Every structure is written in C-alpha cells, then in structure tokens.
Tab-separated table of N, CA, C and O in Angstrom:
chain	number	residue	atom	x	y	z
F	1	MET	N	-86.156	-60.526	70.785
F	1	MET	CA	-85.943	-58.826	71.033
F	1	MET	C	-84.720	-59.223	71.792
F	1	MET	O	-84.352	-59.836	72.828
F	2	ALA	N	-83.705	-58.247	71.551
F	2	ALA	CA	-82.569	-57.969	72.084
F	2	ALA	C	-82.502	-57.046	72.611
F	2	ALA	O	-83.336	-55.830	72.277
F	3	VAL	N	-82.066	-56.986	74.076
F	3	VAL	CA	-82.344	-55.524	74.893
F	3	VAL	C	-80.760	-55.215	75.477
F	3	VAL	O	-79.974	-56.240	76.017
F	4	ASP	N	-80.559	-54.216	74.921
F	4	ASP	CA	-79.073	-53.412	75.584
F	4	ASP	C	-79.268	-52.416	76.505
F	4	ASP	O	-79.255	-51.257	75.690
F	5	THR	N	-79.066	-52.277	77.543
F	5	THR	CA	-79.482	-51.357	78.750
F	5	THR	C	-78.295	-51.019	79.497
F	5	THR	O	-78.368	-50.379	80.876
F	6	ALA	N	-76.787	-51.548	79.270
F	6	ALA	CA	-75.710	-51.667	79.988
F	6	ALA	C	-76.068	-52.530	81.115
F	6	ALA	O	-76.364	-53.986	81.173
F	7	CYS	N	-76.109	-52.294	82.676
F	7	CYS	CA	-76.364	-52.731	83.529
F	7	CYS	C	-77.762	-53.364	83.875
F	7	CYS	O	-77.669	-54.858	84.653
F	8	SER	N	-78.625	-53.052	83.346
F	8	SER	CA	-80.046	-53.343	83.779
F	8	SER	C	-80.365	-54.363	82.374
F	8	SER	O	-81.761	-54.673	82.580
F	9	SER	N	-79.680	-54.701	81.436
F	9	SER	CA	-80.506	-55.552	80.245
F	9	SER	C	-81.109	-56.695	80.778
F	9	SER	O	-82.179	-56.534	80.189
F	10	SER	N	-80.602	-57.609	81.726
F	10	SER	CA	-81.395	-58.688	82.150
F	10	SER	C	-82.737	-58.177	82.834
F	10	SER	O	-83.921	-58.978	82.574
F	11	LEU	N	-82.922	-57.483	83.595
F	11	LEU	CA	-83.813	-56.789	84.392
F	11	LEU	C	-85.137	-56.671	83.168
F	11	LEU	O	-86.065	-56.744	83.461
F	12	VAL	N	-84.649	-55.851	82.157
F	12	VAL	CA	-85.474	-55.202	81.428
F	12	VAL	C	-85.957	-56.447	80.666
F	12	VAL	O	-87.252	-56.251	80.333
F	13	ALA	N	-85.012	-56.818	80.146
F	13	ALA	CA	-85.574	-58.161	79.272
F	13	ALA	C	-86.733	-59.295	79.897
F	13	ALA	O	-87.695	-59.352	79.294
F	14	LEU	N	-86.532	-59.343	81.228
F	14	LEU	CA	-87.408	-60.579	82.072
F	14	LEU	C	-88.710	-59.494	82.327
F	14	LEU	O	-89.800	-59.899	82.202
F	15	ASP	N	-88.847	-58.151	82.472
F	15	ASP	CA	-90.197	-57.091	82.922
F	15	ASP	C	-90.754	-57.244	81.361
F	15	ASP	O	-91.741	-57.660	81.463
F	16	ARG	N	-89.879	-57.192	80.229
F	16	ARG	CA	-90.740	-57.235	78.849
F	16	ARG	C	-91.364	-58.729	78.791
F	16	ARG	O	-92.343	-58.708	78.296
F	17	ALA	N	-90.634	-59.849	78.963
F	17	ALA	CA	-91.294	-61.264	78.876
F	17	ALA	C	-92.286	-61.461	79.669
F	17	ALA	O	-93.389	-61.792	79.450
F	18	CYS	N	-92.251	-60.890	80.651
F	18	CYS	CA	-93.372	-60.781	81.873
F	18	CYS	C	-94.517	-59.933	81.323
F	18	CYS	O	-95.634	-60.547	81.745
F	19	ARG	N	-94.361	-59.040	80.658
F	19	ARG	CA	-95.348	-58.168	80.228
F	19	ARG	C	-96.192	-59.211	78.809
F	19	ARG	O	-97.391	-58.913	78.917
F	20	THR	N	-95.194	-59.583	78.006
F	20	THR	CA	-95.449	-60.473	76.959
F	20	THR	C	-96.507	-61.449	77.246
F	20	THR	O	-97.829	-61.377	76.770
F	21	LEU	N	-95.993	-62.232	78.501
F	21	LEU	CA	-97.103	-63.150	78.925
F	21	LEU	C	-98.367	-62.431	79.591
F	21	LEU	O	-99.678	-63.217	79.168
F	22	ARG	N	-98.183	-61.187	80.593
F	22	ARG	CA	-99.555	-60.637	81.016
F	22	ARG	C	-100.432	-60.002	79.948
F	22	ARG	O	-101.543	-60.198	80.161
F	23	GLU	N	-99.995	-59.445	78.415
F	23	GLU	CA	-100.756	-59.488	77.453
F	23	GLU	C	-101.529	-60.361	76.603
F	23	GLU	O	-102.314	-60.184	75.929
F	24	GLY	N	-100.916	-61.599	77.005
F	24	GLY	CA	-101.446	-62.725	76.197
F	24	GLY	C	-101.225	-62.864	74.601
F	24	GLY	O	-101.203	-63.722	74.249
F	25	THR	N	-100.018	-62.190	74.636
F	25	THR	CA	-99.249	-62.349	72.958
F	25	THR	C	-98.360	-63.503	73.046
F	25	THR	O	-98.064	-63.866	71.774
F	26	SER	N	-98.386	-64.421	74.284
F	26	SER	CA	-97.514	-65.491	73.955
F	26	SER	C	-97.919	-66.416	75.412
F	26	SER	O	-97.717	-65.693	76.209
F	27	ARG	N	-97.989	-67.486	74.895
F	27	ARG	CA	-97.843	-68.646	76.560
F	27	ARG	C	-96.689	-69.218	77.252
F	27	ARG	O	-96.577	-69.055	78.126
F	28	VAL	N	-95.833	-68.742	76.419
F	28	VAL	CA	-94.369	-68.999	76.602
F	28	VAL	C	-93.326	-67.825	76.557
F	28	VAL	O	-93.290	-67.680	75.247
F	29	ALA	N	-92.225	-67.753	77.346
F	29	ALA	CA	-91.259	-66.876	77.119
F	29	ALA	C	-89.818	-67.068	77.390
F	29	ALA	O	-89.903	-67.666	78.556
F	30	LEU	N	-88.881	-67.234	76.894
F	30	LEU	CA	-87.680	-67.562	77.302
F	30	LEU	C	-86.847	-66.420	77.462
F	30	LEU	O	-87.033	-65.055	76.204
F	31	VAL	N	-86.572	-65.958	78.817
F	31	VAL	CA	-85.379	-64.641	78.779
F	31	VAL	C	-84.503	-65.163	79.178
F	31	VAL	O	-83.866	-66.312	80.041
F	32	GLY	N	-83.015	-64.851	78.633
F	32	GLY	CA	-81.633	-64.959	79.109
F	32	GLY	C	-80.622	-63.621	79.501
F	32	GLY	O	-81.296	-62.593	78.996
F	33	GLY	N	-79.723	-63.751	80.246
F	33	GLY	CA	-79.101	-62.960	80.064
F	33	GLY	C	-77.343	-63.349	80.454
F	33	GLY	O	-77.527	-64.431	80.469
F	34	VAL	N	-76.433	-62.450	79.988
F	34	VAL	CA	-74.943	-63.186	80.002
F	34	VAL	C	-74.255	-61.948	80.016
F	34	VAL	O	-74.652	-60.775	79.753
F	35	ASN	N	-73.178	-62.319	80.947
F	35	ASN	CA	-72.192	-61.267	81.055
F	35	ASN	C	-71.071	-61.815	80.867
F	35	ASN	O	-70.442	-62.833	81.511
F	36	VAL	N	-70.072	-61.443	79.832
F	36	VAL	CA	-68.849	-61.548	79.303
F	36	VAL	C	-67.648	-60.355	79.622
F	36	VAL	O	-67.775	-59.690	79.190
F	37	LEU	N	-66.989	-61.007	80.331
F	37	LEU	CA	-65.841	-59.649	80.458
F	37	LEU	C	-64.700	-59.667	79.761
F	37	LEU	O	-63.524	-60.759	80.069
F	38	GLY	N	-64.391	-59.597	78.540
F	38	GLY	CA	-63.886	-59.606	77.530
F	38	GLY	C	-62.451	-59.028	77.542
F	38	GLY	O	-61.487	-59.045	76.371
F	39	HIS	N	-62.622	-57.930	78.101
F	39	HIS	CA	-61.153	-57.020	78.277
F	39	HIS	C	-61.133	-56.298	79.349
F	39	HIS	O	-62.074	-55.940	80.136
F	40	PRO	N	-59.700	-56.410	79.699
F	40	PRO	CA	-59.617	-55.887	80.984
F	40	PRO	C	-59.833	-54.146	81.088
F	40	PRO	O	-59.452	-53.420	82.202
F	41	PHE	N	-60.121	-53.300	80.261
F	41	PHE	CA	-60.094	-51.681	80.219
F	41	PHE	C	-61.318	-51.480	81.468
F	41	PHE	O	-60.824	-50.504	82.120
F	42	SER	N	-62.243	-51.808	81.913
F	42	SER	CA	-63.200	-51.490	82.593
F	42	SER	C	-62.890	-52.103	83.984
F	42	SER	O	-62.824	-51.310	85.134
F	43	PHE	N	-62.136	-53.372	84.122
F	43	PHE	CA	-61.307	-53.768	85.149
F	43	PHE	C	-60.394	-52.343	85.789
F	43	PHE	O	-60.596	-51.836	86.970
F	44	ALA	N	-59.480	-52.364	84.931
F	44	ALA	CA	-58.607	-51.083	85.428
F	44	ALA	C	-59.582	-49.459	85.581
F	44	ALA	O	-59.040	-49.106	86.612
F	45	GLY	N	-60.402	-49.281	84.989
F	45	GLY	CA	-61.113	-47.969	85.170
F	45	GLY	C	-61.754	-48.161	86.289
F	45	GLY	O	-61.697	-47.139	87.427
F	46	PHE	N	-62.482	-49.347	86.875
F	46	PHE	CA	-63.252	-49.317	87.967
F	46	PHE	C	-62.154	-49.564	89.722
F	46	PHE	O	-62.530	-48.480	90.509
F	47	SER	N	-61.191	-49.956	88.632
F	47	SER	CA	-60.119	-50.071	90.223
F	47	SER	C	-59.588	-48.853	90.451
F	47	SER	O	-59.318	-48.279	91.390
F	48	TYR	N	-59.372	-48.054	89.461
F	48	TYR	CA	-58.905	-46.371	89.792
F	48	TYR	C	-59.722	-45.794	90.254
F	48	TYR	O	-59.326	-45.103	90.748
F	49	ALA	N	-60.956	-45.943	89.752
F	49	ALA	CA	-62.016	-44.969	90.542
F	49	ALA	C	-62.208	-45.559	92.230
F	49	ALA	O	-63.533	-45.048	92.393
F	50	GLY	N	-61.598	-46.738	92.560
F	50	GLY	CA	-61.889	-46.992	94.147
F	50	GLY	C	-63.235	-48.164	93.639
F	50	GLY	O	-63.958	-47.823	94.933
F	51	MET	N	-63.983	-48.563	92.898
F	51	MET	CA	-65.311	-49.073	93.260
F	51	MET	C	-65.329	-50.489	93.234
F	51	MET	O	-66.202	-51.269	93.741
F	52	LEU	N	-64.051	-51.069	93.008
F	52	LEU	CA	-64.077	-52.880	93.202
F	52	LEU	C	-63.583	-53.140	95.020
F	52	LEU	O	-63.151	-52.339	95.447
F	53	SER	N	-64.610	-54.435	94.751
F	53	SER	CA	-64.217	-54.650	96.621
F	53	SER	C	-63.042	-55.353	96.727
F	53	SER	O	-62.397	-55.641	95.602
F	54	ARG	N	-62.312	-54.169	98.190
F	54	ARG	CA	-61.073	-54.788	98.014
F	54	ARG	C	-60.670	-56.409	98.411
F	54	ARG	O	-59.736	-56.755	98.402
F	55	ARG	N	-61.877	-56.612	99.035
F	55	ARG	CA	-62.077	-58.498	99.439
F	55	ARG	C	-61.941	-58.939	98.297
F	55	ARG	O	-62.274	-60.353	98.742
F	56	GLY	N	-62.793	-58.839	97.299
F	56	GLY	CA	-63.255	-59.576	96.126
F	56	GLY	C	-64.411	-60.495	96.286
F	56	GLY	O	-64.824	-61.481	96.080
F	57	ARG	N	-65.486	-60.221	97.312
F	57	ARG	CA	-66.426	-60.706	97.854
F	57	ARG	C	-67.636	-59.579	97.767
F	57	ARG	O	-67.577	-58.415	98.277
F	58	CYS	N	-68.713	-59.899	97.193
F	58	CYS	CA	-69.655	-59.040	97.191
F	58	CYS	C	-70.626	-59.009	98.622
F	58	CYS	O	-70.279	-60.304	99.499
F	59	ALA	N	-71.144	-57.628	98.971
F	59	ALA	CA	-71.641	-57.541	100.238
F	59	ALA	C	-72.961	-56.579	99.775
F	59	ALA	O	-73.315	-55.773	100.790
F	60	ALA	N	-73.749	-56.956	98.805
F	60	ALA	CA	-75.040	-56.459	98.793
F	60	ALA	C	-75.651	-55.664	99.826
F	60	ALA	O	-75.816	-56.787	100.494
F	61	PHE	N	-76.238	-54.281	99.947
F	61	PHE	CA	-76.909	-53.693	100.907
F	61	PHE	C	-76.131	-53.894	102.421
F	61	PHE	O	-77.233	-53.943	103.409
F	62	SER	N	-75.027	-54.454	102.580
F	62	SER	CA	-74.393	-54.568	103.605
F	62	SER	C	-73.974	-53.208	104.448
F	62	SER	O	-73.140	-52.647	103.454
F	63	ALA	N	-73.546	-52.993	105.249
F	63	ALA	CA	-72.757	-51.756	106.209
F	63	ALA	C	-71.453	-52.207	105.837
F	63	ALA	O	-70.563	-51.258	105.695
F	64	GLY	N	-70.995	-53.424	106.028
F	64	GLY	CA	-69.428	-53.655	105.437
F	64	GLY	C	-69.382	-53.838	104.287
F	64	GLY	O	-68.239	-54.027	103.698
F	65	ALA	N	-70.148	-53.355	103.261
F	65	ALA	CA	-69.839	-53.541	101.817
F	65	ALA	C	-68.338	-52.438	101.218
F	65	ALA	O	-68.622	-51.466	102.124
F	66	ASP	N	-67.443	-53.209	100.658
F	66	ASP	CA	-66.401	-52.070	100.218
F	66	ASP	C	-66.198	-52.049	98.691
F	66	ASP	O	-65.263	-51.587	98.378
F	67	GLY	N	-67.390	-52.015	98.099
F	67	GLY	CA	-67.437	-51.944	96.509
F	67	GLY	C	-67.921	-53.259	96.020
F	67	GLY	O	-68.681	-53.929	96.688
F	68	PHE	N	-68.180	-53.472	94.835
F	68	PHE	CA	-68.617	-54.530	93.758
F	68	PHE	C	-67.678	-55.320	92.933
F	68	PHE	O	-66.209	-54.999	92.898
F	69	VAL	N	-68.327	-56.446	92.573
F	69	VAL	CA	-67.313	-57.495	92.311
F	69	VAL	C	-68.123	-57.799	90.868
F	69	VAL	O	-68.965	-58.076	90.553
F	70	ARG	N	-66.977	-57.510	89.539
F	70	ARG	CA	-67.576	-58.055	88.090
F	70	ARG	C	-67.140	-59.542	88.259
F	70	ARG	O	-66.323	-60.291	88.850
F	71	ALA	N	-68.207	-60.272	87.408
F	71	ALA	CA	-68.215	-61.261	87.240
F	71	ALA	C	-68.688	-62.002	85.779
F	71	ALA	O	-69.688	-61.091	85.361
F	72	GLU	N	-68.124	-63.337	84.961
F	72	GLU	CA	-68.863	-63.483	84.142
F	72	GLU	C	-70.074	-64.523	84.425
F	72	GLU	O	-70.038	-65.297	85.156
F	73	GLY	N	-71.171	-64.957	83.756
F	73	GLY	CA	-72.137	-65.469	83.981
F	73	GLY	C	-73.437	-65.742	82.860
F	73	GLY	O	-73.069	-64.566	82.197
F	74	GLY	N	-73.998	-66.472	82.847
F	74	GLY	CA	-75.616	-66.458	82.174
F	74	GLY	C	-76.451	-67.593	82.451
F	74	GLY	O	-76.068	-68.412	83.412
F	75	ALA	N	-77.967	-67.064	82.071
F	75	ALA	CA	-78.826	-67.749	82.683
F	75	ALA	C	-80.020	-67.686	81.844
F	75	ALA	O	-80.173	-66.709	80.841
F	76	VAL	N	-80.912	-68.570	81.494
F	76	VAL	CA	-82.125	-68.531	80.253
F	76	VAL	C	-83.581	-69.063	81.418
F	76	VAL	O	-83.104	-70.103	82.134
F	77	LEU	N	-84.196	-68.496	81.407
F	77	LEU	CA	-85.617	-68.770	82.260
F	77	LEU	C	-86.405	-69.520	81.235
F	77	LEU	O	-86.645	-68.351	80.469
F	78	VAL	N	-87.530	-70.233	81.338
F	78	VAL	CA	-88.649	-70.470	80.829
F	78	VAL	C	-89.899	-69.711	81.427
F	78	VAL	O	-90.113	-70.509	82.730
F	79	LEU	N	-90.636	-69.206	81.350
F	79	LEU	CA	-91.641	-68.293	81.721
F	79	LEU	C	-93.050	-68.657	80.835
F	79	LEU	O	-93.101	-68.734	80.229
F	80	LYS	N	-94.020	-69.051	82.067
F	80	LYS	CA	-95.439	-69.000	81.867
F	80	LYS	C	-96.034	-68.412	82.801
F	80	LYS	O	-95.568	-68.170	83.987
F	81	ARG	N	-97.287	-68.052	82.581
F	81	ARG	CA	-98.598	-67.711	83.496
F	81	ARG	C	-98.416	-68.751	84.427
F	81	ARG	O	-98.534	-69.799	84.064
F	82	LEU	N	-98.884	-69.092	85.620
F	82	LEU	CA	-98.990	-69.986	86.795
F	82	LEU	C	-100.051	-70.791	86.161
F	82	LEU	O	-100.019	-71.791	86.305
F	83	ALA	N	-101.139	-69.956	85.751
F	83	ALA	CA	-102.605	-70.913	85.331
F	83	ALA	C	-101.858	-71.836	84.382
F	83	ALA	O	-102.134	-73.046	84.139
F	84	ASP	N	-101.099	-71.627	83.355
F	84	ASP	CA	-100.473	-72.139	82.327
F	84	ASP	C	-99.373	-73.150	82.527
F	84	ASP	O	-99.426	-74.322	82.225
F	85	ALA	N	-98.644	-73.059	83.224
F	85	ALA	CA	-97.757	-74.055	83.954
F	85	ALA	C	-98.542	-74.793	84.696
F	85	ALA	O	-98.363	-76.361	84.341
F	86	VAL	N	-99.588	-74.792	85.644
F	86	VAL	CA	-100.486	-75.700	86.381
F	86	VAL	C	-101.146	-76.712	85.474
F	86	VAL	O	-100.894	-77.695	85.371
F	87	ALA	N	-101.736	-76.111	84.340
F	87	ALA	CA	-102.554	-76.517	83.673
F	87	ALA	C	-101.633	-77.485	82.909
F	87	ALA	O	-101.854	-78.544	82.016
F	88	ASP	N	-100.104	-77.173	82.315
F	88	ASP	CA	-99.731	-78.139	81.301
F	88	ASP	C	-99.077	-79.202	82.074
F	88	ASP	O	-97.935	-80.356	81.052
F	89	GLY	N	-98.776	-78.900	83.548
F	89	GLY	CA	-98.403	-79.985	84.583
F	89	GLY	C	-96.677	-79.451	84.552
F	89	GLY	O	-95.814	-80.880	84.856
F	90	ASP	N	-96.374	-78.276	84.035
F	90	ASP	CA	-94.677	-78.054	84.213
F	90	ASP	C	-94.457	-78.125	85.594
F	90	ASP	O	-95.030	-77.612	86.769
F	91	ARG	N	-93.258	-78.650	86.186
F	91	ARG	CA	-92.215	-78.437	87.319
F	91	ARG	C	-92.275	-76.704	87.637
F	91	ARG	O	-91.921	-76.336	86.807
F	92	ILE	N	-92.666	-76.369	88.715
F	92	ILE	CA	-92.618	-75.030	88.881
F	92	ILE	C	-91.560	-74.933	89.773
F	92	ILE	O	-91.606	-75.189	91.003
F	93	HIS	N	-90.296	-74.051	89.747
F	93	HIS	CA	-89.643	-73.853	90.399
F	93	HIS	C	-89.586	-72.509	91.340
F	93	HIS	O	-89.043	-72.148	92.189
F	94	ALA	N	-90.244	-71.572	90.653
F	94	ALA	CA	-90.604	-70.249	91.435
F	94	ALA	C	-92.043	-69.559	90.738
F	94	ALA	O	-92.225	-69.921	89.846
F	95	VAL	N	-92.191	-68.719	91.468
F	95	VAL	CA	-93.492	-67.454	90.981
F	95	VAL	C	-92.954	-66.263	91.223
F	95	VAL	O	-92.485	-65.779	92.255
F	96	LEU	N	-93.092	-65.565	90.138
F	96	LEU	CA	-92.480	-64.329	90.123
F	96	LEU	C	-93.801	-63.222	90.988
F	96	LEU	O	-94.722	-63.066	90.272
F	97	ALA	N	-93.569	-62.692	91.838
F	97	ALA	CA	-94.443	-61.582	92.512
F	97	ALA	C	-95.009	-60.467	91.194
F	97	ALA	O	-95.989	-59.860	91.172
F	98	GLY	N	-93.830	-60.079	90.991
F	98	GLY	CA	-93.977	-58.942	90.226
F	98	GLY	C	-92.570	-58.268	89.436
F	98	GLY	O	-91.478	-58.897	90.186
F	99	THR	N	-92.887	-57.579	88.581
F	99	THR	CA	-91.326	-56.594	87.962
F	99	THR	C	-91.975	-55.646	87.400
F	99	THR	O	-92.998	-55.184	87.475
F	100	GLY	N	-90.918	-55.045	87.091
F	100	GLY	CA	-91.054	-53.638	86.827
F	100	GLY	C	-89.575	-52.840	86.401
F	100	GLY	O	-88.553	-53.440	86.784
F	101	SER	N	-89.564	-52.203	85.596
F	101	SER	CA	-88.035	-50.943	85.215
F	101	SER	C	-88.493	-49.519	84.721
F	101	SER	O	-89.721	-49.560	84.650
F	102	ASN	N	-87.629	-48.963	84.731
F	102	ASN	CA	-88.395	-47.760	84.530
F	102	ASN	C	-86.670	-47.102	83.822
F	102	ASN	O	-85.742	-47.587	83.736
F	103	SER	N	-86.662	-45.744	83.044
F	103	SER	CA	-85.751	-44.845	82.587
F	103	SER	C	-85.449	-43.816	83.106
F	103	SER	O	-86.639	-42.947	82.707
F	104	ASP	N	-84.409	-43.145	83.720
F	104	ASP	CA	-84.523	-42.099	84.052
F	104	ASP	C	-83.839	-40.810	83.359
F	104	ASP	O	-83.247	-40.336	83.448
F	105	GLY	N	-83.837	-41.385	82.034
F	105	GLY	CA	-83.118	-40.602	80.915
F	105	GLY	C	-81.620	-40.799	81.210
F	105	GLY	O	-81.064	-41.313	81.479
F	106	ARG	N	-81.244	-39.903	79.838
F	106	ARG	CA	-79.482	-39.624	79.354
F	106	ARG	C	-78.898	-38.897	80.911
F	106	ARG	O	-79.626	-38.172	81.378
F	107	THR	N	-77.954	-39.639	80.923
F	107	THR	CA	-76.792	-39.131	82.088
F	107	THR	C	-75.574	-38.656	81.376
F	107	THR	O	-75.341	-39.032	80.061
F	108	THR	N	-74.820	-38.274	82.320
F	108	THR	CA	-73.331	-37.774	82.088
F	108	THR	C	-72.601	-39.108	82.344
F	108	THR	O	-71.359	-39.015	81.745
F	109	GLY	N	-72.745	-39.977	82.615
F	109	GLY	CA	-72.238	-41.078	82.747
F	109	GLY	C	-72.849	-42.603	83.631
F	109	GLY	O	-73.753	-42.167	84.462
F	110	MET	N	-72.406	-43.527	83.655
F	110	MET	CA	-72.981	-44.722	84.269
F	110	MET	C	-73.088	-44.527	85.590
F	110	MET	O	-73.947	-44.883	86.138
F	111	THR	N	-72.434	-43.736	86.269
F	111	THR	CA	-72.324	-44.059	87.918
F	111	THR	C	-73.127	-42.599	88.382
F	111	THR	O	-72.676	-42.183	89.656
F	112	LEU	N	-73.302	-41.919	87.316
F	112	LEU	CA	-74.194	-40.714	87.676
F	112	LEU	C	-75.518	-40.565	87.239
F	112	LEU	O	-75.847	-40.219	86.138
F	113	PRO	N	-76.349	-41.118	88.041
F	113	PRO	CA	-77.950	-41.359	87.597
F	113	PRO	C	-78.347	-39.773	87.534
F	113	PRO	O	-78.166	-38.909	88.132
F	114	SER	N	-79.636	-39.717	86.831
F	114	SER	CA	-80.139	-38.494	87.011
F	114	SER	C	-81.163	-37.784	88.028
F	114	SER	O	-81.745	-38.716	88.667
F	115	SER	N	-80.437	-37.023	89.154
F	115	SER	CA	-80.888	-36.386	90.370
F	115	SER	C	-82.744	-36.200	90.095
F	115	SER	O	-83.191	-36.405	90.867
F	116	GLN	N	-82.671	-35.432	88.962
F	116	GLN	CA	-83.870	-34.958	88.674
F	116	GLN	C	-84.949	-36.000	88.645
F	116	GLN	O	-86.269	-36.134	88.742
F	117	ALA	N	-84.675	-36.999	87.352
F	117	ALA	CA	-85.528	-38.159	87.246
F	117	ALA	C	-85.412	-39.155	88.367
F	117	ALA	O	-86.833	-39.474	88.596
F	118	ARG	N	-84.606	-39.063	89.553
F	118	ARG	CA	-84.561	-39.771	90.715
F	118	ARG	C	-85.572	-39.578	91.551
F	118	ARG	O	-86.346	-39.831	92.393
F	119	ARG	N	-85.529	-37.857	91.716
F	119	ARG	CA	-86.824	-37.211	92.766
F	119	ARG	C	-88.165	-37.809	92.237
F	119	ARG	O	-88.974	-37.609	92.794
F	120	ARG	N	-88.322	-37.383	90.536
F	120	ARG	CA	-89.769	-37.964	90.005
F	120	ARG	C	-89.988	-39.000	90.574
F	120	ARG	O	-91.404	-39.485	91.101
C-alpha cells in the first residue's frame, strides 16, 4: 500500500502497519518512508516565506528554534507484535507504545491547518 499525505506519509504508514498487526491480518509488516528533494522550487518558496532555519539546524520544540531544515533520507522498519517477535527469537530494537493519526480535512494550504478541525 502506498501512502501519500504530504508531510505525514511515514507517520500514517506506520500507524496503518501497526493497525494491521493489531487486527491480526499479518504477522509481519514492513513500513518505510523516504524524502527526496529533487527540485529547488520548494526551497525557494520556503526561504521567501521565512520558514527555513537561518542557522541550518533543527531545534524542534525549543524556544530557540528559528525555522525548519529540509533534508533527504529514508528508512524501512520490520514490525511484529512483541509476543511474536519474542516467540520467533528476534532481536528487538524498540517497542512502540502506540501510534495514531487523524485528518483535519481539506485546508487552504500546507501551512494553514483547519482551525475548526483542530478545535474538535
């Protein structure tokens, strides 16, 4: 299944994979995400809008944050329910306590979330 939700695709794919495991329709799920910056158009737009970090450093949730940093990367995770991983003798790197995603519906733009849906 391919998931394309703009910025949240990897999160939504992870949530969907975990739900598949919880529902028991699969014992193993592969979930991946990738970001490729193939064109300078978005950089220019974000720069003109003053959204990019002037320092070029991420500082998420910090009072000293001055914007965000775009980057390329990719990852693939192999997921199993904990009981199945233990039973199979798998090396366990982490345990997810929970996942979730929602949709606040159509908005007028990527940086303008629906205020009505956020209140709900």
